[in-house]
Amino acid sequence: MDLVTPNIGLVFWTTLCFAVLLWLLGKFAWKPILAAINEREKSIESALSMAEAAKEEMARLTNENEELLKQARIERDNILREAKKVKDQIISEAKEAANTEGARMIEQARLEINNQKALAIADVKNQVATLSIEIAEKILRKQFEDQRKQDQLVADLLKEVKLK
Amino acid sequence: MINGSILNLKLFRLSLICAFFLIAGALPKSAFSQESTSEKKEKKFDPKDVILEHIGDSHSWPVLGKTTLPLPVILYTDKGLEVFSSAHIKEEEVNGEPTGKIYQGTHYAYTAEKDKIKVVDSNGHIDEAATKKVWDFSITRNVMSMFMAIAILLLVFLSISSSYKKREGKAPKGLQSFLEPLIVFVRDDIAIPNMGIKYARFMPLLLTVFFFILINNLLGMIPFFPGGYNLTGNIAVTAVLSVIILFVVNLNGNKHYWKHIFVPNPWWLFPIMIPVEIVSIFSKPIALMIRLFANITAGHIVILSLISLIFIFKTLLVSPVSVGFVVFMDCIELLVAFLQAYIFTLLSSLFIGMAIEEHH
């Protein structure tokens, strides 16, 4: 059959043409085209992955910020609580100190009062003694104005001494 | 406003086509009948001749009507090379039979018989014994059209290659964006799934095969000059492509591939399996060759047969039916043009992939 008998001329030209076409396209078309497509795909892929990384970084930063904020809040609360505690403590301490101071001062005042009372009593005693003595002196002086009475007394006294 | 005018234009065209067929059908007796009756006397219309003339190869390229483009005839004879124009041996109708003119070359006298170059002896008779010694390397219609296809391929791909260089890293544009999906398709859907990571080495071959078959399938569908040929439906062309695949597969076959052929698993299968495997080496490319050849040729035959109906019935009334079917067939052929390029490339890459596959 004519239709299925390969013609030698056409076989020759096809081989030649195809070889030349393969070489030319391979060298000047497919190599640069495939390289360019690969290059572009790589760059798109890297851009996408970079975007993804940036998104992740963003999320991480946001998280971090939130964490920081939370921590700051906790810190603030802690500080406030502590401050309140310190305030309360100071107040109670001050109260206590005031109480003890007051008690001490009352005690001291009492002591002072007692001292003063004792002193005053001693003074009164002295005064009384002095007055007594003065009175006694005056009485004695009045009694011993006459000599004979004095002698009488001496003699009495001496008598007492001899008895002893 | 614009939409309306386009719609009108479409309607206008449609009605023009209908009108053409109606007028042509209504006037069968005036212009056309005379011609057909005179043709009838000369020769009965034989669709087989027309179809085979188109399917086969020729030493001239029909341009329009009876005008043909003469092509160079290159003959390698036992006495030396002969180069002359096919216009010298043009076949013309003499008494209803096509008869080739006789050309006196340097070594022999030649003529053409049914588009085959024949050597003529001194008496003017065809010398078959001498013809067998002459090798025909002529630039035939198919060769010429292949040159054209290759020129188009080179023009297109070298230009988009340069636009890849110019627009490095940017999105494709124009022709580049039209062809890039095809290139990426060949890579991602044909080469990589079948050949794995070693695909890169075979990409130039697969892309060249794919686009070579595709452009020739598409150019073959153009019904007039400079299309109207049947290159990918020619057994010589598909044979060359298949032989290239045969060589690529077997030259790249690794030891697993050859082991699979010559050392079948149970030893007692040796006498059966080795011949079967050896046959399979050749049957795969032969299947490629036949598939492409048969598909494209069959498509051309169906379309030409449908067109021939008009001439067989000798009436234009049948033409709407013919044209309708031909348009339908053209759509299928357009699909087949892509499909066959795809299948040829796919199976080639499958065979190469089987030969280079690493077994673990």
Short mmCIF file of C-alpha atoms in Angstrom, two decimals:
data_model
loop_
_atom_site.label_atom_id
_atom_site.label_comp_id
_atom_site.label_asym_id
_atom_site.label_seq_id
_atom_site.Cartn_x
_atom_site.Cartn_y
_atom_site.Cartn_z
CA MET A 1 0.00 0.00 0.00
CA ASP A 2 1.24 3.38 -0.95
CA LEU A 3 -0.19 5.03 2.13
CA VAL A 4 1.74 2.96 4.64
CA THR A 5 5.04 2.80 2.77
CA PRO A 6 7.41 5.38 4.19
CA ASN A 7 9.03 7.46 1.50
CA ILE A 8 12.81 7.50 1.90
CA GLY A 9 13.02 11.18 0.93
CA LEU A 10 10.50 12.24 3.52
CA VAL A 11 12.19 10.07 6.15
CA PHE A 12 15.50 11.74 5.38
CA TRP A 13 14.11 15.28 5.44
CA THR A 14 12.05 14.67 8.56
CA THR A 15 15.04 13.28 10.41
CA LEU A 16 17.20 16.18 9.33
CA CYS A 17 14.57 18.82 10.08
CA PHE A 18 13.63 17.34 13.40
CA ALA A 19 17.24 17.07 14.50
CA VAL A 20 17.92 20.68 13.52
CA LEU A 21 14.69 21.84 15.15
CA LEU A 22 15.47 19.93 18.33
CA TRP A 23 18.94 21.38 18.50
CA LEU A 24 17.91 24.96 17.76
CA LEU A 25 14.88 24.98 20.04
CA GLY A 26 16.72 23.07 22.76
CA LYS A 27 19.59 25.50 22.76
CA PHE A 28 17.86 28.80 22.10
CA ALA A 29 14.30 28.31 23.27
CA TRP A 30 13.60 25.53 25.74
CA LYS A 31 16.66 26.07 27.89
CA PRO A 32 16.11 29.80 28.53
CA ILE A 33 12.31 29.43 28.69
CA LEU A 34 12.34 26.57 31.18
CA ALA A 35 15.07 28.30 33.18
CA ALA A 36 13.02 31.50 33.27
CA ILE A 37 9.84 29.66 34.27
CA ASN A 38 11.67 27.75 37.00
CA GLU A 39 13.32 30.93 38.19
CA ARG A 40 10.02 32.75 38.34
CA GLU A 41 8.29 29.87 40.09
CA LYS A 42 11.08 29.79 42.65
CA SER A 43 10.87 33.52 43.21
CA ILE A 44 7.07 33.36 43.58
CA GLU A 45 7.41 30.47 45.98
CA SER A 46 10.03 32.26 48.02
CA ALA A 47 7.94 35.43 48.02
CA LEU A 48 4.95 33.44 49.26
CA SER A 49 6.96 31.71 51.94
CA MET A 50 8.46 35.05 52.95
CA ALA A 51 4.99 36.55 53.22
CA GLU A 52 3.96 33.56 55.31
CA ALA A 53 7.01 34.03 57.51
CA ALA A 54 6.26 37.74 57.86
CA LYS A 55 2.69 36.89 58.85
CA GLU A 56 3.96 34.44 61.42
CA GLU A 57 6.45 37.00 62.70
CA MET A 58 3.66 39.53 62.91
CA ALA A 59 1.49 37.11 64.86
CA ARG A 60 4.41 36.28 67.10
CA LEU A 61 5.06 39.97 67.75
CA THR A 62 1.40 40.62 68.47
CA ASN A 63 1.36 37.68 70.84
CA GLU A 64 4.48 38.93 72.49
CA ASN A 65 2.99 42.37 72.86
CA GLU A 66 -0.13 40.94 74.39
CA GLU A 67 1.94 38.82 76.70
CA LEU A 68 3.95 41.85 77.67
CA LEU A 69 0.79 43.85 78.26
CA LYS A 70 -0.65 41.06 80.37
CA GLN A 71 2.54 40.83 82.35
CA ALA A 72 2.59 44.59 82.79
CA ARG A 73 -0.96 44.47 84.04
CA ILE A 74 -0.15 41.72 86.50
CA GLU A 75 2.91 43.66 87.60
CA ARG A 76 0.86 46.80 88.07
CA ASP A 77 -1.73 44.91 90.08
CA ASN A 78 1.01 43.38 92.18
CA ILE A 79 2.57 46.74 92.79
CA LEU A 80 -0.74 48.25 93.74
CA ARG A 81 -1.54 45.38 96.05
CA GLU A 82 1.85 45.62 97.66
CA ALA A 83 1.53 49.36 98.03
CA LYS A 84 -1.81 48.88 99.70
CA LYS A 85 -0.31 46.29 102.00
CA VAL A 86 2.57 48.59 102.84
CA LYS A 87 0.16 51.45 103.45
CA ASP A 88 -1.97 49.34 105.74
CA GLN A 89 1.09 48.11 107.53
CA ILE A 90 2.41 51.62 107.94
CA ILE A 91 -0.90 52.80 109.26
CA SER A 92 -1.22 49.94 111.68
CA GLU A 93 2.36 50.34 112.74
CA ALA A 94 1.82 54.05 113.26
CA LYS A 95 -1.27 53.34 115.26
CA GLU A 96 0.56 50.83 117.36
CA ALA A 97 3.46 53.20 117.83
CA ALA A 98 1.08 55.98 118.77
CA ASN A 99 -0.64 53.67 121.22
CA THR A 100 2.56 52.52 122.87
CA GLU A 101 3.88 56.07 122.86
CA GLY A 102 0.67 57.30 124.47
CA ALA A 103 0.79 54.56 127.06
CA ARG A 104 4.41 55.28 127.74
CA MET A 105 3.71 58.97 128.08
CA ILE A 106 0.77 58.32 130.43
CA GLU A 107 2.96 56.03 132.49
CA GLN A 108 5.71 58.62 132.57
CA ALA A 109 3.20 61.29 133.57
CA ARG A 110 1.93 59.03 136.31
CA LEU A 111 5.47 58.44 137.57
CA GLU A 112 6.19 62.12 137.44
CA ILE A 113 2.99 62.84 139.30
CA ASN A 114 3.92 60.26 141.93
CA ASN A 115 7.41 61.70 142.22
CA GLN A 116 6.07 65.18 142.53
CA LYS A 117 3.52 63.93 145.07
CA ALA A 118 6.28 62.24 147.07
CA LEU A 119 8.45 65.30 146.86
CA ALA A 120 5.55 67.49 147.91
CA ILE A 121 4.75 65.16 150.80
CA ALA A 122 8.44 65.16 151.82
CA ASP A 123 8.47 68.93 151.64
CA VAL A 124 5.33 69.14 153.72
CA LYS A 125 6.92 66.72 156.20
CA ASN A 126 10.04 68.90 156.39
CA GLN A 127 7.94 72.01 156.84
CA VAL A 128 5.93 70.30 159.54
CA ALA A 129 9.14 69.13 161.22
CA THR A 130 10.71 72.58 161.03
CA LEU A 131 7.56 74.17 162.31
CA SER A 132 7.31 71.58 165.08
CA ILE A 133 10.87 72.17 166.08
CA GLU A 134 10.40 75.95 166.01
CA ILE A 135 7.26 75.59 168.08
CA ALA A 136 9.03 73.24 170.38
CA GLU A 137 11.94 75.65 170.66
CA LYS A 138 9.59 78.47 171.42
CA ILE A 139 7.76 76.41 174.00
CA LEU A 140 11.00 75.28 175.56
CA ARG A 141 12.36 78.76 175.54
CA LYS A 142 9.21 79.91 177.30
CA GLN A 143 9.43 77.05 179.86
CA PHE A 144 13.08 77.56 180.74
CA GLU A 145 12.91 81.26 181.25
CA ASP A 146 13.43 80.85 184.98
CA GLN A 147 16.77 79.33 186.10
CA ARG A 148 15.51 77.17 188.82
CA LYS A 149 13.38 75.10 186.56
CA GLN A 150 16.44 74.49 184.44
CA ASP A 151 18.43 73.30 187.30
CA GLN A 152 15.57 71.11 188.41
CA LEU A 153 15.58 69.42 185.07
CA VAL A 154 19.28 68.91 185.02
CA ALA A 155 19.11 67.41 188.41
CA ASP A 156 16.34 65.05 187.31
CA LEU A 157 18.30 64.03 184.35
CA LEU A 158 21.38 63.40 186.31
CA LYS A 159 19.42 61.30 188.64
CA GLU A 160 18.24 59.15 185.86
CA VAL A 161 21.73 58.72 184.60
CA LYS A 162 22.95 57.54 188.10
CA LEU A 163 20.31 54.97 188.19
CA LYS A 164 21.48 53.48 185.00
CA MET B 1 -25.39 50.38 20.82
CA ILE B 2 -22.25 48.37 20.11
CA ASN B 3 -23.89 45.12 21.20
CA GLY B 4 -26.75 45.75 18.85
CA SER B 5 -24.49 46.31 15.88
CA ILE B 6 -22.53 43.13 16.58
CA LEU B 7 -25.74 41.16 16.82
CA ASN B 8 -26.87 42.65 13.56
CA LEU B 9 -23.59 41.73 11.96
CA LYS B 10 -23.95 38.13 13.12
CA LEU B 11 -27.50 37.93 11.86
CA PHE B 12 -26.42 39.50 8.62
CA ARG B 13 -23.66 36.95 8.13
CA LEU B 14 -25.96 34.06 8.98
CA SER B 15 -28.56 35.24 6.53
CA LEU B 16 -25.86 35.78 3.91
CA ILE B 17 -24.74 32.15 4.26
CA CYS B 18 -28.33 30.92 4.05
CA ALA B 19 -28.95 33.08 1.03
CA PHE B 20 -25.85 31.73 -0.66
CA PHE B 21 -26.99 28.15 -0.27
CA LEU B 22 -30.52 28.98 -1.36
CA ILE B 23 -29.40 30.76 -4.50
CA ALA B 24 -26.90 28.06 -5.28
CA GLY B 25 -29.58 25.42 -4.80
CA ALA B 26 -32.14 27.32 -6.81
CA LEU B 27 -29.93 27.73 -9.85
CA PRO B 28 -28.57 24.27 -10.53
CA LYS B 29 -29.34 24.43 -14.23
CA SER B 30 -27.51 27.59 -15.21
CA ALA B 31 -23.84 27.78 -14.37
CA PHE B 32 -23.08 24.60 -12.50
CA SER B 33 -24.94 22.04 -14.53
CA GLN B 34 -23.14 22.86 -17.71
CA GLU B 35 -19.79 22.43 -16.06
CA SER B 36 -20.78 19.16 -14.46
CA THR B 37 -22.09 17.71 -17.70
CA SER B 38 -18.93 18.61 -19.53
CA GLU B 39 -16.86 17.09 -16.70
CA LYS B 40 -18.97 13.98 -16.90
CA LYS B 41 -17.91 13.44 -20.43
CA GLU B 42 -14.27 13.88 -19.54
CA LYS B 43 -14.04 11.85 -16.37
CA LYS B 44 -16.27 10.52 -13.66
CA PHE B 45 -15.58 12.11 -10.28
CA ASP B 46 -13.74 9.65 -8.08
CA PRO B 47 -13.43 10.74 -4.44
CA LYS B 48 -10.79 8.07 -3.79
CA ASP B 49 -8.33 9.74 -6.14
CA VAL B 50 -8.93 13.17 -4.66
CA ILE B 51 -8.62 11.93 -1.12
CA LEU B 52 -5.53 9.83 -1.71
CA GLU B 53 -3.96 12.69 -3.65
CA HIS B 54 -4.46 14.90 -0.60
CA ILE B 55 -3.47 12.30 1.99
CA GLY B 56 -0.33 11.36 0.12
CA ASP B 57 2.60 13.43 -0.93
CA SER B 58 3.13 15.42 -4.09
CA HIS B 59 5.87 17.06 -6.09
CA SER B 60 3.83 20.22 -6.49
CA TRP B 61 1.84 22.31 -4.10
CA PRO B 62 -1.65 23.37 -5.22
CA VAL B 63 -2.11 27.08 -4.60
CA LEU B 64 -5.44 27.97 -6.21
CA GLY B 65 -7.44 26.05 -8.79
CA LYS B 66 -5.10 24.61 -11.38
CA THR B 67 -2.20 26.82 -10.29
CA THR B 68 0.43 24.83 -8.48
CA LEU B 69 3.71 25.75 -6.89
CA PRO B 70 6.47 23.69 -8.51
CA LEU B 71 8.89 22.19 -6.03
CA PRO B 72 12.49 21.08 -6.49
CA VAL B 73 13.07 17.46 -7.38
CA ILE B 74 16.26 16.00 -5.94
CA LEU B 75 17.19 12.54 -7.11
CA TYR B 76 20.09 10.42 -6.00
CA THR B 77 20.78 8.07 -8.89
CA ASP B 78 23.53 5.47 -9.28
CA LYS B 79 25.27 7.93 -11.57
CA GLY B 80 25.01 11.01 -9.39
CA LEU B 81 22.74 13.71 -8.06
CA GLU B 82 19.96 15.29 -10.15
CA VAL B 83 18.20 18.53 -9.25
CA PHE B 84 15.41 20.06 -11.33
CA SER B 85 12.06 21.74 -10.95
CA SER B 86 8.95 19.60 -10.77
CA ALA B 87 7.40 21.93 -13.37
CA HIS B 88 9.40 19.98 -15.99
CA ILE B 89 7.56 16.75 -15.24
CA LYS B 90 4.15 18.23 -14.52
CA GLU B 91 1.28 15.81 -15.03
CA GLU B 92 -1.39 17.10 -17.38
CA GLU B 93 -4.63 15.61 -18.55
CA VAL B 94 -4.30 14.07 -21.96
CA ASN B 95 -7.42 12.24 -23.17
CA GLY B 96 -8.69 12.15 -19.60
CA GLU B 97 -5.57 10.38 -18.34
CA PRO B 98 -2.92 12.29 -16.36
CA THR B 99 0.33 12.07 -18.23
CA GLY B 100 3.62 13.43 -17.00
CA LYS B 101 5.89 15.46 -19.23
CA ILE B 102 9.26 13.90 -19.91
CA TYR B 103 12.34 15.73 -18.66
CA GLN B 104 15.78 14.87 -19.94
CA GLY B 105 18.09 15.02 -16.92
CA THR B 106 21.87 14.73 -16.85
CA HIS B 107 21.85 10.99 -16.29
CA TYR B 108 18.37 9.75 -17.20
CA ALA B 109 15.10 11.01 -18.63
CA TYR B 110 12.34 11.35 -16.03
CA THR B 111 8.61 11.66 -15.88
CA ALA B 112 5.93 11.55 -13.19
CA GLU B 113 3.27 8.90 -12.80
CA LYS B 114 0.73 9.42 -10.03
CA ASP B 115 3.17 11.82 -8.37
CA LYS B 116 5.98 9.28 -8.42
CA ILE B 117 9.17 10.02 -10.30
CA LYS B 118 9.85 7.40 -12.93
CA VAL B 119 12.81 6.86 -15.18
CA VAL B 120 11.95 6.81 -18.87
CA ASP B 121 13.94 4.82 -21.37
CA SER B 122 14.84 5.97 -24.86
CA ASN B 123 11.52 4.77 -26.30
CA GLY B 124 9.49 6.91 -23.95
CA HIS B 125 8.39 3.95 -21.81
CA ILE B 126 8.71 3.80 -18.04
CA ASP B 127 11.73 1.78 -16.95
CA GLU B 128 10.81 0.23 -13.57
CA ALA B 129 14.20 -1.47 -13.08
CA ALA B 130 16.07 1.81 -13.46
CA THR B 131 13.48 3.60 -11.32
CA LYS B 132 14.30 1.28 -8.41
CA LYS B 133 17.90 2.52 -8.47
CA VAL B 134 16.81 6.15 -8.15
CA TRP B 135 16.38 7.51 -4.65
CA ASP B 136 13.90 10.35 -4.39
CA PHE B 137 15.03 13.03 -1.93
CA SER B 138 12.80 15.72 -3.45
CA ILE B 139 11.52 18.70 -1.53
CA THR B 140 7.94 17.49 -1.79
CA ARG B 141 4.82 19.26 -0.55
CA ASN B 142 5.20 17.60 2.84
CA VAL B 143 8.87 18.50 3.14
CA MET B 144 8.13 22.07 2.11
CA SER B 145 5.30 22.33 4.60
CA MET B 146 7.54 20.87 7.27
CA PHE B 147 10.06 23.62 6.52
CA MET B 148 7.26 26.13 6.94
CA ALA B 149 6.14 24.56 10.22
CA ILE B 150 9.70 24.59 11.50
CA ALA B 151 10.12 28.21 10.47
CA ILE B 152 6.94 29.09 12.39
CA LEU B 153 8.10 27.12 15.43
CA LEU B 154 11.50 28.78 15.40
CA LEU B 155 10.00 32.23 14.91
CA VAL B 156 7.48 31.77 17.71
CA PHE B 157 9.70 30.11 20.28
CA LEU B 158 12.81 32.16 19.66
CA SER B 159 10.71 35.30 20.01
CA ILE B 160 9.10 34.18 23.24
CA SER B 161 12.48 33.01 24.46
CA SER B 162 13.76 36.54 24.00
CA SER B 163 10.72 37.97 25.73
CA TYR B 164 11.53 35.72 28.70
CA LYS B 165 14.96 37.31 28.76
CA LYS B 166 13.55 40.81 28.42
CA ARG B 167 10.79 40.39 30.98
CA GLU B 168 12.81 38.36 33.45
CA GLY B 169 10.89 37.56 36.62
CA LYS B 170 7.78 39.33 35.36
CA ALA B 171 4.40 37.89 34.44
CA PRO B 172 4.17 36.51 30.88
CA LYS B 173 2.60 38.71 28.23
CA GLY B 174 1.10 38.22 24.77
CA LEU B 175 2.21 35.10 22.91
CA GLN B 176 4.30 34.19 25.90
CA SER B 177 1.26 33.97 28.14
CA PHE B 178 -0.55 31.89 25.52
CA LEU B 179 2.23 29.32 25.18
CA GLU B 180 3.49 29.22 28.73
CA PRO B 181 0.54 27.15 30.00
CA LEU B 182 1.25 24.60 27.26
CA ILE B 183 4.94 24.43 28.17
CA VAL B 184 4.09 24.14 31.86
CA PHE B 185 1.45 21.54 30.98
CA VAL B 186 4.04 19.43 29.17
CA ARG B 187 6.36 19.76 32.14
CA ASP B 188 3.93 19.30 35.04
CA ASP B 189 1.36 16.94 33.56
CA ILE B 190 3.39 14.93 31.07
CA ALA B 191 7.06 14.88 32.03
CA ILE B 192 7.14 15.03 35.83
CA PRO B 193 4.42 12.45 36.62
CA ASN B 194 6.00 9.92 34.26
CA MET B 195 9.71 10.53 34.66
CA GLY B 196 10.10 11.89 38.16
CA ILE B 197 13.03 14.04 39.13
CA LYS B 198 15.10 13.11 36.07
CA TYR B 199 12.61 14.82 33.77
CA ALA B 200 14.72 17.88 32.98
CA ARG B 201 17.03 16.04 30.54
CA PHE B 202 14.11 15.00 28.33
CA MET B 203 12.16 18.25 28.40
CA PRO B 204 13.63 19.68 25.15
CA LEU B 205 12.77 16.49 23.28
CA LEU B 206 9.25 16.26 24.67
CA LEU B 207 8.51 19.94 24.07
CA THR B 208 9.87 19.75 20.52
CA VAL B 209 7.85 16.61 19.76
CA PHE B 210 4.72 18.12 21.28
CA PHE B 211 4.86 21.42 19.44
CA PHE B 212 6.09 19.84 16.19
CA ILE B 213 3.12 17.47 16.10
CA LEU B 214 0.72 20.15 17.28
CA ILE B 215 1.70 22.79 14.71
CA ASN B 216 1.63 20.27 11.87
CA ASN B 217 -1.74 18.92 12.99
CA LEU B 218 -3.12 22.45 13.08
CA LEU B 219 -1.56 23.57 9.78
CA GLY B 220 -2.87 20.38 8.19
CA MET B 221 -6.38 21.48 9.08
CA ILE B 222 -6.13 24.65 7.02
CA PRO B 223 -7.94 23.61 3.84
CA PHE B 224 -6.03 25.84 1.41
CA PHE B 225 -2.51 27.02 0.59
CA PRO B 226 -0.19 27.14 2.58
CA GLY B 227 -1.95 24.48 4.62
CA GLY B 228 -3.85 21.58 3.16
CA TYR B 229 -1.22 18.93 3.64
CA ASN B 230 -1.04 15.82 5.71
CA LEU B 231 2.35 15.69 7.37
CA THR B 232 1.57 14.14 10.75
CA GLY B 233 -0.71 11.71 8.91
CA ASN B 234 2.24 10.51 6.86
CA ILE B 235 3.74 7.23 7.94
CA ALA B 236 7.28 8.38 7.16
CA VAL B 237 7.05 11.31 9.57
CA THR B 238 5.44 9.36 12.39
CA ALA B 239 7.97 6.58 11.79
CA VAL B 240 10.87 8.99 12.18
CA LEU B 241 9.41 10.42 15.39
CA SER B 242 8.83 6.92 16.76
CA VAL B 243 12.33 5.78 15.88
CA ILE B 244 13.70 8.80 17.72
CA ILE B 245 11.64 7.78 20.77
CA LEU B 246 12.83 4.17 20.33
CA PHE B 247 16.46 5.31 20.42
CA VAL B 248 15.93 7.70 23.33
CA VAL B 249 14.16 5.03 25.39
CA ASN B 250 16.71 2.29 24.77
CA LEU B 251 19.83 4.43 24.97
CA ASN B 252 18.68 5.78 28.32
CA GLY B 253 17.44 2.45 29.68
CA ASN B 254 19.13 1.64 32.98
CA LYS B 255 20.12 -1.82 34.23
CA HIS B 256 16.69 -2.41 35.77
CA TYR B 257 15.11 -1.87 32.37
CA TRP B 258 17.40 -4.36 30.64
CA LYS B 259 17.17 -6.79 33.55
CA HIS B 260 13.41 -6.69 33.27
CA ILE B 261 13.72 -7.63 29.59
CA PHE B 262 16.41 -10.31 29.73
CA VAL B 263 16.03 -11.71 33.25
CA PRO B 264 12.34 -12.37 33.91
CA ASN B 265 11.50 -13.30 37.47
CA PRO B 266 10.87 -17.06 37.49
CA TRP B 267 13.66 -18.60 35.38
CA TRP B 268 11.33 -20.95 33.51
CA LEU B 269 9.61 -17.98 31.88
CA PHE B 270 12.81 -17.23 29.92
CA PRO B 271 11.73 -18.79 26.62
CA ILE B 272 8.40 -16.98 26.59
CA MET B 273 9.20 -13.69 28.24
CA ILE B 274 12.41 -12.75 26.45
CA PRO B 275 10.87 -12.78 22.94
CA VAL B 276 7.78 -11.03 24.29
CA GLU B 277 9.86 -8.31 25.92
CA ILE B 278 11.98 -7.87 22.81
CA VAL B 279 8.83 -7.51 20.73
CA SER B 280 7.53 -4.98 23.26
CA ILE B 281 10.63 -2.81 22.78
CA PHE B 282 9.59 -2.34 19.16
CA SER B 283 5.83 -2.56 19.53
CA LYS B 284 5.67 0.52 21.75
CA PRO B 285 7.13 2.94 19.17
CA ILE B 286 5.21 1.17 16.40
CA ALA B 287 2.01 1.82 18.33
CA LEU B 288 3.00 5.48 18.60
CA MET B 289 3.66 5.62 14.87
CA ILE B 290 0.39 3.95 13.85
CA ARG B 291 -1.73 5.92 16.34
CA LEU B 292 -0.66 9.34 15.12
CA PHE B 293 -0.69 8.35 11.45
CA ALA B 294 -4.10 6.71 11.62
CA ASN B 295 -5.79 9.41 13.66
CA ILE B 296 -4.70 12.30 11.51
CA THR B 297 -5.20 10.49 8.21
CA ALA B 298 -8.63 9.26 9.25
CA GLY B 299 -9.68 12.78 10.17
CA HIS B 300 -8.56 14.12 6.80
CA ILE B 301 -10.30 11.27 4.98
CA VAL B 302 -13.59 11.86 6.80
CA ILE B 303 -13.54 15.60 6.09
CA LEU B 304 -12.66 15.08 2.42
CA SER B 305 -15.31 12.41 2.04
CA LEU B 306 -17.94 14.76 3.40
CA ILE B 307 -16.80 17.47 1.01
CA SER B 308 -16.78 14.93 -1.84
CA LEU B 309 -20.48 14.24 -1.21
CA ILE B 310 -21.22 17.55 -2.91
CA PHE B 311 -19.39 16.44 -6.03
CA ILE B 312 -20.74 12.90 -5.95
CA PHE B 313 -24.35 14.12 -5.80
CA LYS B 314 -23.49 16.96 -8.21
CA THR B 315 -25.77 19.36 -6.39
CA LEU B 316 -25.16 22.24 -4.06
CA LEU B 317 -28.31 21.31 -2.12
CA VAL B 318 -26.34 18.71 -0.23
CA SER B 319 -23.73 21.29 0.72
CA PRO B 320 -25.42 22.56 3.93
CA VAL B 321 -25.36 18.99 5.22
CA SER B 322 -21.77 18.51 4.11
CA VAL B 323 -20.63 21.84 5.48
CA GLY B 324 -22.42 21.22 8.75
CA PHE B 325 -20.78 17.84 9.17
CA VAL B 326 -17.40 19.19 8.08
CA VAL B 327 -17.61 22.01 10.63
CA PHE B 328 -18.48 19.41 13.25
CA MET B 329 -15.58 17.21 12.11
CA ASP B 330 -13.26 20.21 12.09
CA CYS B 331 -14.12 20.82 15.72
CA ILE B 332 -13.33 17.20 16.50
CA GLU B 333 -10.14 17.40 14.46
CA LEU B 334 -9.12 20.49 16.40
CA LEU B 335 -9.51 18.46 19.57
CA VAL B 336 -7.69 15.53 17.96
CA ALA B 337 -4.83 17.84 16.91
CA PHE B 338 -4.18 18.68 20.56
CA LEU B 339 -5.07 15.22 21.82
CA GLN B 340 -2.68 13.39 19.49
CA ALA B 341 0.17 15.76 20.28
CA TYR B 342 -0.58 15.19 23.95
CA ILE B 343 -0.87 11.42 23.65
CA PHE B 344 2.30 11.04 21.62
CA THR B 345 4.24 13.13 24.14
CA LEU B 346 2.59 11.43 27.10
CA LEU B 347 3.35 7.92 25.88
CA SER B 348 6.90 8.91 24.91
CA SER B 349 7.52 10.23 28.38
CA LEU B 350 5.86 7.13 29.86
CA PHE B 351 8.20 4.84 27.89
CA ILE B 352 11.24 6.93 28.80
CA GLY B 353 10.06 7.00 32.40
CA MET B 354 9.77 3.20 32.46
CA ALA B 355 13.29 2.87 31.07
CA ILE B 356 14.92 5.26 33.55
CA GLU B 357 12.87 4.30 36.58
CA GLU B 358 14.91 3.33 39.64
CA HIS B 359 13.67 0.27 41.56
CA HIS B 360 14.29 0.12 45.25
#
